[in-house]
Amino acid sequence: MKVVAKPIDMVAWFDKEGVLHPVRFRFHNEDQSDMRVKVDRVITRNIEKLAGNKMIVYNCISEIEGISKQFQLKYELSTCKWILFKI
């Protein structure tokens, strides 16, 4: 996986216990076109503390352009921002 660290627009939902579940996201390609990706499966969910910032790290699998790819999403708890970290 390659580190890209791009900000993304995310659609997500919370369950009754307050656990966040990503559904789909949108980001800009290198050619500035919008790419929409549905999160097929969340493999792992971990909490990471980097430079004092708590983040929830999601390792996921989805079909992107017809190919099954693994990627990593990060949700920063203090700013409520989503990042496509690795793809």
PDB file as gemmi writes it, atoms N, CA and C in Angstrom:
CRYST1    1.000    1.000    1.000  90.00  90.00  90.00 P 1                      
ATOM      1  N   MET A   1       0.839  -1.179   0.000  1.00  0.00           N  
ATOM      2  CA  MET A   1       0.000   0.000   0.000  1.00  0.00           C  
ATOM      3  C   MET A   1       0.887   1.246   0.000  1.00  0.00           C  
ATOM      4  N   LYS A   2       0.427   2.256  -0.720  1.00  0.00           N  
ATOM      5  CA  LYS A   2       1.160   3.505  -0.845  1.00  0.00           C  
ATOM      6  C   LYS A   2       0.500   4.573   0.028  1.00  0.00           C  
ATOM      7  N   VAL A   3       1.302   5.352   0.745  1.00  0.00           N  
ATOM      8  CA  VAL A   3       0.775   6.426   1.587  1.00  0.00           C  
ATOM      9  C   VAL A   3       0.366   7.597   0.700  1.00  0.00           C  
ATOM     10  N   VAL A   4      -0.909   8.011   0.820  1.00  0.00           N  
ATOM     11  CA  VAL A   4      -1.405   9.152   0.042  1.00  0.00           C  
ATOM     12  C   VAL A   4      -1.853  10.296   0.948  1.00  0.00           C  
ATOM     13  N   ALA A   5      -2.406  10.008   2.113  1.00  0.00           N  
ATOM     14  CA  ALA A   5      -2.829  10.995   3.123  1.00  0.00           C  
ATOM     15  C   ALA A   5      -3.659  12.130   2.523  1.00  0.00           C  
ATOM     16  N   LYS A   6      -4.767  11.771   1.851  1.00  0.00           N  
ATOM     17  CA  LYS A   6      -5.658  12.757   1.244  1.00  0.00           C  
ATOM     18  C   LYS A   6      -6.898  12.948   2.112  1.00  0.00           C  
ATOM     19  N   PRO A   7      -7.356  14.200   2.266  1.00  0.00           N  
ATOM     20  CA  PRO A   7      -8.642  14.405   2.952  1.00  0.00           C  
ATOM     21  C   PRO A   7      -9.777  13.902   2.063  1.00  0.00           C  
ATOM     22  N   ILE A   8     -10.809  13.326   2.681  1.00  0.00           N  
ATOM     23  CA  ILE A   8     -11.918  12.754   1.918  1.00  0.00           C  
ATOM     24  C   ILE A   8     -13.251  13.204   2.503  1.00  0.00           C  
ATOM     25  N   ASP A   9     -14.293  13.108   1.680  1.00  0.00           N  
ATOM     26  CA  ASP A   9     -15.670  13.306   2.126  1.00  0.00           C  
ATOM     27  C   ASP A   9     -16.230  11.924   2.429  1.00  0.00           C  
ATOM     28  N   MET A  10     -16.776  11.746   3.639  1.00  0.00           N  
ATOM     29  CA  MET A  10     -17.199  10.426   4.094  1.00  0.00           C  
ATOM     30  C   MET A  10     -18.677  10.413   4.461  1.00  0.00           C  
ATOM     31  N   VAL A  11     -19.334   9.298   4.151  1.00  0.00           N  
ATOM     32  CA  VAL A  11     -20.672   8.997   4.658  1.00  0.00           C  
ATOM     33  C   VAL A  11     -20.479   7.851   5.646  1.00  0.00           C  
ATOM     34  N   ALA A  12     -20.928   8.059   6.885  1.00  0.00           N  
ATOM     35  CA  ALA A  12     -20.746   7.052   7.932  1.00  0.00           C  
ATOM     36  C   ALA A  12     -21.967   7.049   8.847  1.00  0.00           C  
ATOM     37  N   TRP A  13     -22.064   6.019   9.684  1.00  0.00           N  
ATOM     38  CA  TRP A  13     -23.162   5.937  10.651  1.00  0.00           C  
ATOM     39  C   TRP A  13     -22.627   5.442  11.988  1.00  0.00           C  
ATOM     40  N   PHE A  14     -23.373   5.774  13.053  1.00  0.00           N  
ATOM     41  CA  PHE A  14     -23.042   5.333  14.403  1.00  0.00           C  
ATOM     42  C   PHE A  14     -24.070   4.301  14.852  1.00  0.00           C  
ATOM     43  N   ASP A  15     -23.613   3.266  15.573  1.00  0.00           N  
ATOM     44  CA  ASP A  15     -24.575   2.326  16.151  1.00  0.00           C  
ATOM     45  C   ASP A  15     -24.976   2.808  17.550  1.00  0.00           C  
ATOM     46  N   LYS A  16     -25.782   2.022  18.253  1.00  0.00           N  
ATOM     47  CA  LYS A  16     -26.303   2.430  19.563  1.00  0.00           C  
ATOM     48  C   LYS A  16     -25.205   2.636  20.602  1.00  0.00           C  
ATOM     49  N   GLU A  17     -24.092   1.916  20.459  1.00  0.00           N  
ATOM     50  CA  GLU A  17     -22.976   2.051  21.400  1.00  0.00           C  
ATOM     51  C   GLU A  17     -22.057   3.214  21.052  1.00  0.00           C  
ATOM     52  N   GLY A  18     -22.297   3.885  19.934  1.00  0.00           N  
ATOM     53  CA  GLY A  18     -21.478   5.021  19.523  1.00  0.00           C  
ATOM     54  C   GLY A  18     -20.291   4.654  18.657  1.00  0.00           C  
ATOM     55  N   VAL A  19     -20.282   3.436  18.120  1.00  0.00           N  
ATOM     56  CA  VAL A  19     -19.186   2.989  17.255  1.00  0.00           C  
ATOM     57  C   VAL A  19     -19.435   3.499  15.840  1.00  0.00           C  
ATOM     58  N   LEU A  20     -18.407   4.103  15.254  1.00  0.00           N  
ATOM     59  CA  LEU A  20     -18.488   4.710  13.931  1.00  0.00           C  
ATOM     60  C   LEU A  20     -18.247   3.660  12.844  1.00  0.00           C  
ATOM     61  N   HIS A  21     -19.101   3.651  11.809  1.00  0.00           N  
ATOM     62  CA  HIS A  21     -18.999   2.695  10.706  1.00  0.00           C  
ATOM     63  C   HIS A  21     -18.941   3.459   9.380  1.00  0.00           C  
ATOM     64  N   PRO A  22     -17.812   3.407   8.648  1.00  0.00           N  
ATOM     65  CA  PRO A  22     -17.746   4.076   7.345  1.00  0.00           C  
ATOM     66  C   PRO A  22     -18.585   3.335   6.305  1.00  0.00           C  
ATOM     67  N   VAL A  23     -19.251   4.088   5.419  1.00  0.00           N  
ATOM     68  CA  VAL A  23     -20.100   3.498   4.384  1.00  0.00           C  
ATOM     69  C   VAL A  23     -19.486   3.711   3.004  1.00  0.00           C  
ATOM     70  N   ARG A  24     -19.252   4.970   2.632  1.00  0.00           N  
ATOM     71  CA  ARG A  24     -18.617   5.275   1.344  1.00  0.00           C  
ATOM     72  C   ARG A  24     -17.938   6.632   1.443  1.00  0.00           C  
ATOM     73  N   PHE A  25     -16.986   6.872   0.519  1.00  0.00           N  
ATOM     74  CA  PHE A  25     -16.262   8.134   0.542  1.00  0.00           C  
ATOM     75  C   PHE A  25     -15.954   8.601  -0.867  1.00  0.00           C  
ATOM     76  N   ARG A  26     -15.556   9.877  -0.950  1.00  0.00           N  
ATOM     77  CA  ARG A  26     -15.236  10.516  -2.227  1.00  0.00           C  
ATOM     78  C   ARG A  26     -13.907  11.246  -2.070  1.00  0.00           C  
ATOM     79  N   PHE A  27     -13.063  11.142  -3.098  1.00  0.00           N  
ATOM     80  CA  PHE A  27     -11.802  11.880  -3.107  1.00  0.00           C  
ATOM     81  C   PHE A  27     -11.463  12.252  -4.539  1.00  0.00           C  
ATOM     82  N   HIS A  28     -10.468  13.131  -4.708  1.00  0.00           N  
ATOM     83  CA  HIS A  28     -10.048  13.592  -6.026  1.00  0.00           C  
ATOM     84  C   HIS A  28      -8.839  12.778  -6.492  1.00  0.00           C  
ATOM     85  N   ASN A  29      -8.912  12.298  -7.736  1.00  0.00           N  
ATOM     86  CA  ASN A  29      -7.788  11.590  -8.346  1.00  0.00           C  
ATOM     87  C   ASN A  29      -6.683  12.566  -8.724  1.00  0.00           C  
ATOM     88  N   GLU A  30      -5.595  12.017  -9.266  1.00  0.00           N  
ATOM     89  CA  GLU A  30      -4.504  12.862  -9.749  1.00  0.00           C  
ATOM     90  C   GLU A  30      -4.955  13.759 -10.897  1.00  0.00           C  
ATOM     91  N   ASP A  31      -5.925  13.271 -11.701  1.00  0.00           N  
ATOM     92  CA  ASP A  31      -6.431  14.071 -12.821  1.00  0.00           C  
ATOM     93  C   ASP A  31      -7.608  14.961 -12.405  1.00  0.00           C  
ATOM     94  N   GLN A  32      -7.789  15.170 -11.088  1.00  0.00           N  
ATOM     95  CA  GLN A  32      -8.808  16.043 -10.498  1.00  0.00           C  
ATOM     96  C   GLN A  32     -10.242  15.579 -10.731  1.00  0.00           C  
ATOM     97  N   SER A  33     -10.448  14.322 -11.113  1.00  0.00           N  
ATOM     98  CA  SER A  33     -11.804  13.789 -11.227  1.00  0.00           C  
ATOM     99  C   SER A  33     -12.211  13.184  -9.882  1.00  0.00           C  
ATOM    100  N   ASP A  34     -13.520  13.191  -9.613  1.00  0.00           N  
ATOM    101  CA  ASP A  34     -14.030  12.625  -8.364  1.00  0.00           C  
ATOM    102  C   ASP A  34     -14.100  11.107  -8.456  1.00  0.00           C  
ATOM    103  N   MET A  35     -13.609  10.435  -7.430  1.00  0.00           N  
ATOM    104  CA  MET A  35     -13.679   8.983  -7.330  1.00  0.00           C  
ATOM    105  C   MET A  35     -14.541   8.652  -6.127  1.00  0.00           C  
ATOM    106  N   ARG A  36     -15.573   7.825  -6.325  1.00  0.00           N  
ATOM    107  CA  ARG A  36     -16.456   7.400  -5.238  1.00  0.00           C  
ATOM    108  C   ARG A  36     -16.209   5.923  -4.956  1.00  0.00           C  
ATOM    109  N   VAL A  37     -16.049   5.591  -3.675  1.00  0.00           N  
ATOM    110  CA  VAL A  37     -15.730   4.224  -3.273  1.00  0.00           C  
ATOM    111  C   VAL A  37     -16.672   3.809  -2.147  1.00  0.00           C  
ATOM    112  N   LYS A  38     -17.322   2.656  -2.318  1.00  0.00           N  
ATOM    113  CA  LYS A  38     -18.160   2.073  -1.264  1.00  0.00           C  
ATOM    114  C   LYS A  38     -17.278   1.144  -0.437  1.00  0.00           C  
ATOM    115  N   VAL A  39     -17.317   1.285   0.878  1.00  0.00           N  
ATOM    116  CA  VAL A  39     -16.529   0.435   1.772  1.00  0.00           C  
ATOM    117  C   VAL A  39     -17.245  -0.909   1.871  1.00  0.00           C  
ATOM    118  N   ASP A  40     -16.656  -1.950   1.262  1.00  0.00           N  
ATOM    119  CA  ASP A  40     -17.275  -3.274   1.260  1.00  0.00           C  
ATOM    120  C   ASP A  40     -17.136  -3.974   2.607  1.00  0.00           C  
ATOM    121  N   ARG A  41     -15.933  -3.912   3.194  1.00  0.00           N  
ATOM    122  CA  ARG A  41     -15.709  -4.625   4.453  1.00  0.00           C  
ATOM    123  C   ARG A  41     -14.631  -3.925   5.278  1.00  0.00           C  
ATOM    124  N   VAL A  42     -14.889  -3.758   6.561  1.00  0.00           N  
ATOM    125  CA  VAL A  42     -13.888  -3.250   7.505  1.00  0.00           C  
ATOM    126  C   VAL A  42     -13.207  -4.462   8.124  1.00  0.00           C  
ATOM    127  N   ILE A  43     -11.903  -4.582   7.920  1.00  0.00           N  
ATOM    128  CA  ILE A  43     -11.144  -5.723   8.431  1.00  0.00           C  
ATOM    129  C   ILE A  43     -10.791  -5.504   9.901  1.00  0.00           C  
ATOM    130  N   THR A  44     -10.182  -4.354  10.204  1.00  0.00           N  
ATOM    131  CA  THR A  44      -9.811  -4.039  11.586  1.00  0.00           C  
ATOM    132  C   THR A  44     -10.164  -2.595  11.906  1.00  0.00           C  
ATOM    133  N   ARG A  45     -10.339  -2.342  13.192  1.00  0.00           N  
ATOM    134  CA  ARG A  45     -10.590  -0.988  13.700  1.00  0.00           C  
ATOM    135  C   ARG A  45      -9.725  -0.827  14.941  1.00  0.00           C  
ATOM    136  N   ASN A  46      -8.795   0.134  14.920  1.00  0.00           N  
ATOM    137  CA  ASN A  46      -7.881   0.358  16.041  1.00  0.00           C  
ATOM    138  C   ASN A  46      -7.868   1.835  16.410  1.00  0.00           C  
ATOM    139  N   ILE A  47      -7.483   2.120  17.654  1.00  0.00           N  
ATOM    140  CA  ILE A  47      -7.283   3.505  18.081  1.00  0.00           C  
ATOM    141  C   ILE A  47      -5.782   3.744  18.162  1.00  0.00           C  
ATOM    142  N   GLU A  48      -5.340   4.852  17.562  1.00  0.00           N  
ATOM    143  CA  GLU A  48      -3.927   5.187  17.493  1.00  0.00           C  
ATOM    144  C   GLU A  48      -3.756   6.597  18.037  1.00  0.00           C  
ATOM    145  N   LYS A  49      -2.663   6.820  18.749  1.00  0.00           N  
ATOM    146  CA  LYS A  49      -2.371   8.156  19.263  1.00  0.00           C  
ATOM    147  C   LYS A  49      -1.076   8.613  18.615  1.00  0.00           C  
ATOM    148  N   LEU A  50      -1.170   9.597  17.726  1.00  0.00           N  
ATOM    149  CA  LEU A  50      -0.021  10.085  16.979  1.00  0.00           C  
ATOM    150  C   LEU A  50       0.165  11.562  17.289  1.00  0.00           C  
ATOM    151  N   ALA A  51       1.291  11.927  17.864  1.00  0.00           N  
ATOM    152  CA  ALA A  51       1.604  13.314  18.231  1.00  0.00           C  
ATOM    153  C   ALA A  51       0.518  13.909  19.124  1.00  0.00           C  
ATOM    154  N   GLY A  52      -0.048  13.108  20.006  1.00  0.00           N  
ATOM    155  CA  GLY A  52      -1.074  13.576  20.920  1.00  0.00           C  
ATOM    156  C   GLY A  52      -2.475  13.589  20.355  1.00  0.00           C  
ATOM    157  N   ASN A  53      -2.635  13.270  19.064  1.00  0.00           N  
ATOM    158  CA  ASN A  53      -3.953  13.249  18.423  1.00  0.00           C  
ATOM    159  C   ASN A  53      -4.476  11.820  18.374  1.00  0.00           C  
ATOM    160  N   LYS A  54      -5.661  11.606  18.944  1.00  0.00           N  
ATOM    161  CA  LYS A  54      -6.284  10.286  18.874  1.00  0.00           C  
ATOM    162  C   LYS A  54      -6.948  10.114  17.520  1.00  0.00           C  
ATOM    163  N   MET A  55      -6.708   8.958  16.900  1.00  0.00           N  
ATOM    164  CA  MET A  55      -7.297   8.634  15.609  1.00  0.00           C  
ATOM    165  C   MET A  55      -7.833   7.214  15.644  1.00  0.00           C  
ATOM    166  N   ILE A  56      -8.944   7.005  14.943  1.00  0.00           N  
ATOM    167  CA  ILE A  56      -9.452   5.656  14.737  1.00  0.00           C  
ATOM    168  C   ILE A  56      -8.969   5.226  13.355  1.00  0.00           C  
ATOM    169  N   VAL A  57      -8.284   4.092  13.295  1.00  0.00           N  
ATOM    170  CA  VAL A  57      -7.708   3.591  12.049  1.00  0.00           C  
ATOM    171  C   VAL A  57      -8.536   2.407  11.572  1.00  0.00           C  
ATOM    172  N   TYR A  58      -9.012   2.482  10.331  1.00  0.00           N  
ATOM    173  CA  TYR A  58      -9.815   1.418   9.718  1.00  0.00           C  
ATOM    174  C   TYR A  58      -9.019   0.809   8.569  1.00  0.00           C  
ATOM    175  N   ASN A  59      -8.804  -0.495   8.597  1.00  0.00           N  
ATOM    176  CA  ASN A  59      -8.253  -1.221   7.459  1.00  0.00           C  
ATOM    177  C   ASN A  59      -9.430  -1.863   6.745  1.00  0.00           C  
ATOM    178  N   CYS A  60      -9.597  -1.531   5.465  1.00  0.00           N  
ATOM    179  CA  CYS A  60     -10.796  -1.912   4.720  1.00  0.00           C  
ATOM    180  C   CYS A  60     -10.442  -2.559   3.389  1.00  0.00           C  
ATOM    181  N   ILE A  61     -11.450  -3.219   2.798  1.00  0.00           N  
ATOM    182  CA  ILE A  61     -11.350  -3.784   1.453  1.00  0.00           C  
ATOM    183  C   ILE A  61     -12.554  -3.315   0.656  1.00  0.00           C  
ATOM    184  N   SER A  62     -12.295  -2.900  -0.596  1.00  0.00           N  
ATOM    185  CA  SER A  62     -13.361  -2.504  -1.518  1.00  0.00           C  
ATOM    186  C   SER A  62     -12.939  -2.806  -2.941  1.00  0.00           C  
ATOM    187  N   GLU A  63     -13.933  -2.816  -3.807  1.00  0.00           N  
ATOM    188  CA  GLU A  63     -13.661  -2.968  -5.227  1.00  0.00           C  
ATOM    189  C   GLU A  63     -13.531  -1.573  -5.825  1.00  0.00           C  
ATOM    190  N   ILE A  64     -12.325  -1.255  -6.319  1.00  0.00           N  
ATOM    191  CA  ILE A  64     -12.037   0.052  -6.906  1.00  0.00           C  
ATOM    192  C   ILE A  64     -11.638  -0.169  -8.353  1.00  0.00           C  
ATOM    193  N   GLU A  65     -12.414   0.400  -9.268  1.00  0.00           N  
ATOM    194  CA  GLU A  65     -12.200   0.251 -10.715  1.00  0.00           C  
ATOM    195  C   GLU A  65     -12.116  -1.220 -11.108  1.00  0.00           C  
ATOM    196  N   GLY A  66     -12.967  -2.050 -10.517  1.00  0.00           N  
ATOM    197  CA  GLY A  66     -13.043  -3.461 -10.867  1.00  0.00           C  
ATOM    198  C   GLY A  66     -12.014  -4.354 -10.205  1.00  0.00           C  
ATOM    199  N   ILE A  67     -11.158  -3.792  -9.353  1.00  0.00           N  
ATOM    200  CA  ILE A  67     -10.108  -4.563  -8.687  1.00  0.00           C  
ATOM    201  C   ILE A  67     -10.317  -4.472  -7.177  1.00  0.00           C  
ATOM    202  N   SER A  68     -10.246  -5.599  -6.480  1.00  0.00           N  
ATOM    203  CA  SER A  68     -10.376  -5.607  -5.026  1.00  0.00           C  
ATOM    204  C   SER A  68      -9.095  -5.049  -4.411  1.00  0.00           C  
ATOM    205  N   LYS A  69      -9.223  -3.948  -3.667  1.00  0.00           N  
ATOM    206  CA  LYS A  69      -8.052  -3.289  -3.084  1.00  0.00           C  
ATOM    207  C   LYS A  69      -8.237  -3.106  -1.589  1.00  0.00           C  
ATOM    208  N   GLN A  70      -7.111  -3.159  -0.884  1.00  0.00           N  
ATOM    209  CA  GLN A  70      -7.105  -2.888   0.545  1.00  0.00           C  
ATOM    210  C   GLN A  70      -6.624  -1.457   0.746  1.00  0.00           C  
ATOM    211  N   PHE A  71      -7.226  -0.752   1.706  1.00  0.00           N  
ATOM    212  CA  PHE A  71      -6.829   0.626   1.979  1.00  0.00           C  
ATOM    213  C   PHE A  71      -7.013   0.918   3.458  1.00  0.00           C  
ATOM    214  N   GLN A  72      -6.453   2.057   3.886  1.00  0.00           N  
ATOM    215  CA  GLN A  72      -6.528   2.444   5.286  1.00  0.00           C  
ATOM    216  C   GLN A  72      -7.142   3.835   5.398  1.00  0.00           C  
ATOM    217  N   LEU A  73      -8.183   3.938   6.230  1.00  0.00           N  
ATOM    218  CA  LEU A  73      -8.844   5.205   6.514  1.00  0.00           C  
ATOM    219  C   LEU A  73      -8.524   5.605   7.940  1.00  0.00           C  
ATOM    220  N   LYS A  74      -8.388   6.917   8.171  1.00  0.00           N  
ATOM    221  CA  LYS A  74      -8.170   7.417   9.526  1.00  0.00           C  
ATOM    222  C   LYS A  74      -9.198   8.491   9.823  1.00  0.00           C  
ATOM    223  N   TYR A  75      -9.735   8.451  11.041  1.00  0.00           N  
ATOM    224  CA  TYR A  75     -10.688   9.449  11.517  1.00  0.00           C  
ATOM    225  C   TYR A  75     -10.077  10.132  12.727  1.00  0.00           C  
ATOM    226  N   GLU A  76      -9.819  11.437  12.606  1.00  0.00           N  
ATOM    227  CA  GLU A  76      -9.226  12.200  13.700  1.00  0.00           C  
ATOM    228  C   GLU A  76     -10.336  12.666  14.635  1.00  0.00           C  
ATOM    229  N   LEU A  77     -10.300  12.220  15.880  1.00  0.00           N  
ATOM    230  CA  LEU A  77     -11.371  12.490  16.835  1.00  0.00           C  
ATOM    231  C   LEU A  77     -11.470  13.964  17.228  1.00  0.00           C  
ATOM    232  N   SER A  78     -10.350  14.670  17.338  1.00  0.00           N  
ATOM    233  CA  SER A  78     -10.388  16.063  17.797  1.00  0.00           C  
ATOM    234  C   SER A  78     -10.951  17.017  16.748  1.00  0.00           C  
ATOM    235  N   THR A  79     -10.701  16.745  15.461  1.00  0.00           N  
ATOM    236  CA  THR A  79     -11.172  17.641  14.395  1.00  0.00           C  
ATOM    237  C   THR A  79     -12.322  17.055  13.587  1.00  0.00           C  
ATOM    238  N   CYS A  80     -12.669  15.785  13.824  1.00  0.00           N  
ATOM    239  CA  CYS A  80     -13.739  15.085  13.092  1.00  0.00           C  
ATOM    240  C   CYS A  80     -13.479  15.056  11.587  1.00  0.00           C  
ATOM    241  N   LYS A  81     -12.223  14.860  11.182  1.00  0.00           N  
ATOM    242  CA  LYS A  81     -11.861  14.802   9.765  1.00  0.00           C  
ATOM    243  C   LYS A  81     -11.437  13.390   9.387  1.00  0.00           C  
ATOM    244  N   TRP A  82     -11.789  13.006   8.158  1.00  0.00           N  
ATOM    245  CA  TRP A  82     -11.431  11.704   7.602  1.00  0.00           C  
ATOM    246  C   TRP A  82     -10.252  11.870   6.648  1.00  0.00           C  
ATOM    247  N   ILE A  83      -9.361  10.859   6.639  1.00  0.00           N  
ATOM    248  CA  ILE A  83      -8.189  10.857   5.762  1.00  0.00           C  
ATOM    249  C   ILE A  83      -8.072   9.485   5.112  1.00  0.00           C  
ATOM    250  N   LEU A  84      -7.891   9.476   3.787  1.00  0.00           N  
ATOM    251  CA  LEU A  84      -7.505   8.249   3.088  1.00  0.00           C  
ATOM    252  C   LEU A  84      -5.999   8.172   3.239  1.00  0.00           C  
ATOM    253  N   PHE A  85      -5.519   7.305   4.126  1.00  0.00           N  
ATOM    254  CA  PHE A  85      -4.104   7.308   4.474  1.00  0.00           C  
ATOM    255  C   PHE A  85      -3.267   6.444   3.535  1.00  0.00           C  
ATOM    256  N   LYS A  86      -3.697   5.209   3.298  1.00  0.00           N  
ATOM    257  CA  LYS A  86      -2.953   4.302   2.408  1.00  0.00           C  
ATOM    258  C   LYS A  86      -3.912   3.653   1.436  1.00  0.00           C  
ATOM    259  N   ILE A  87      -3.417   3.427   0.233  1.00  0.00           N  
ATOM    260  CA  ILE A  87      -4.194   2.688  -0.766  1.00  0.00           C  
ATOM    261  C   ILE A  87      -3.237   1.907  -1.653  1.00  0.00           C  
TER     262      ILE A  87                                                      
END                                                                             
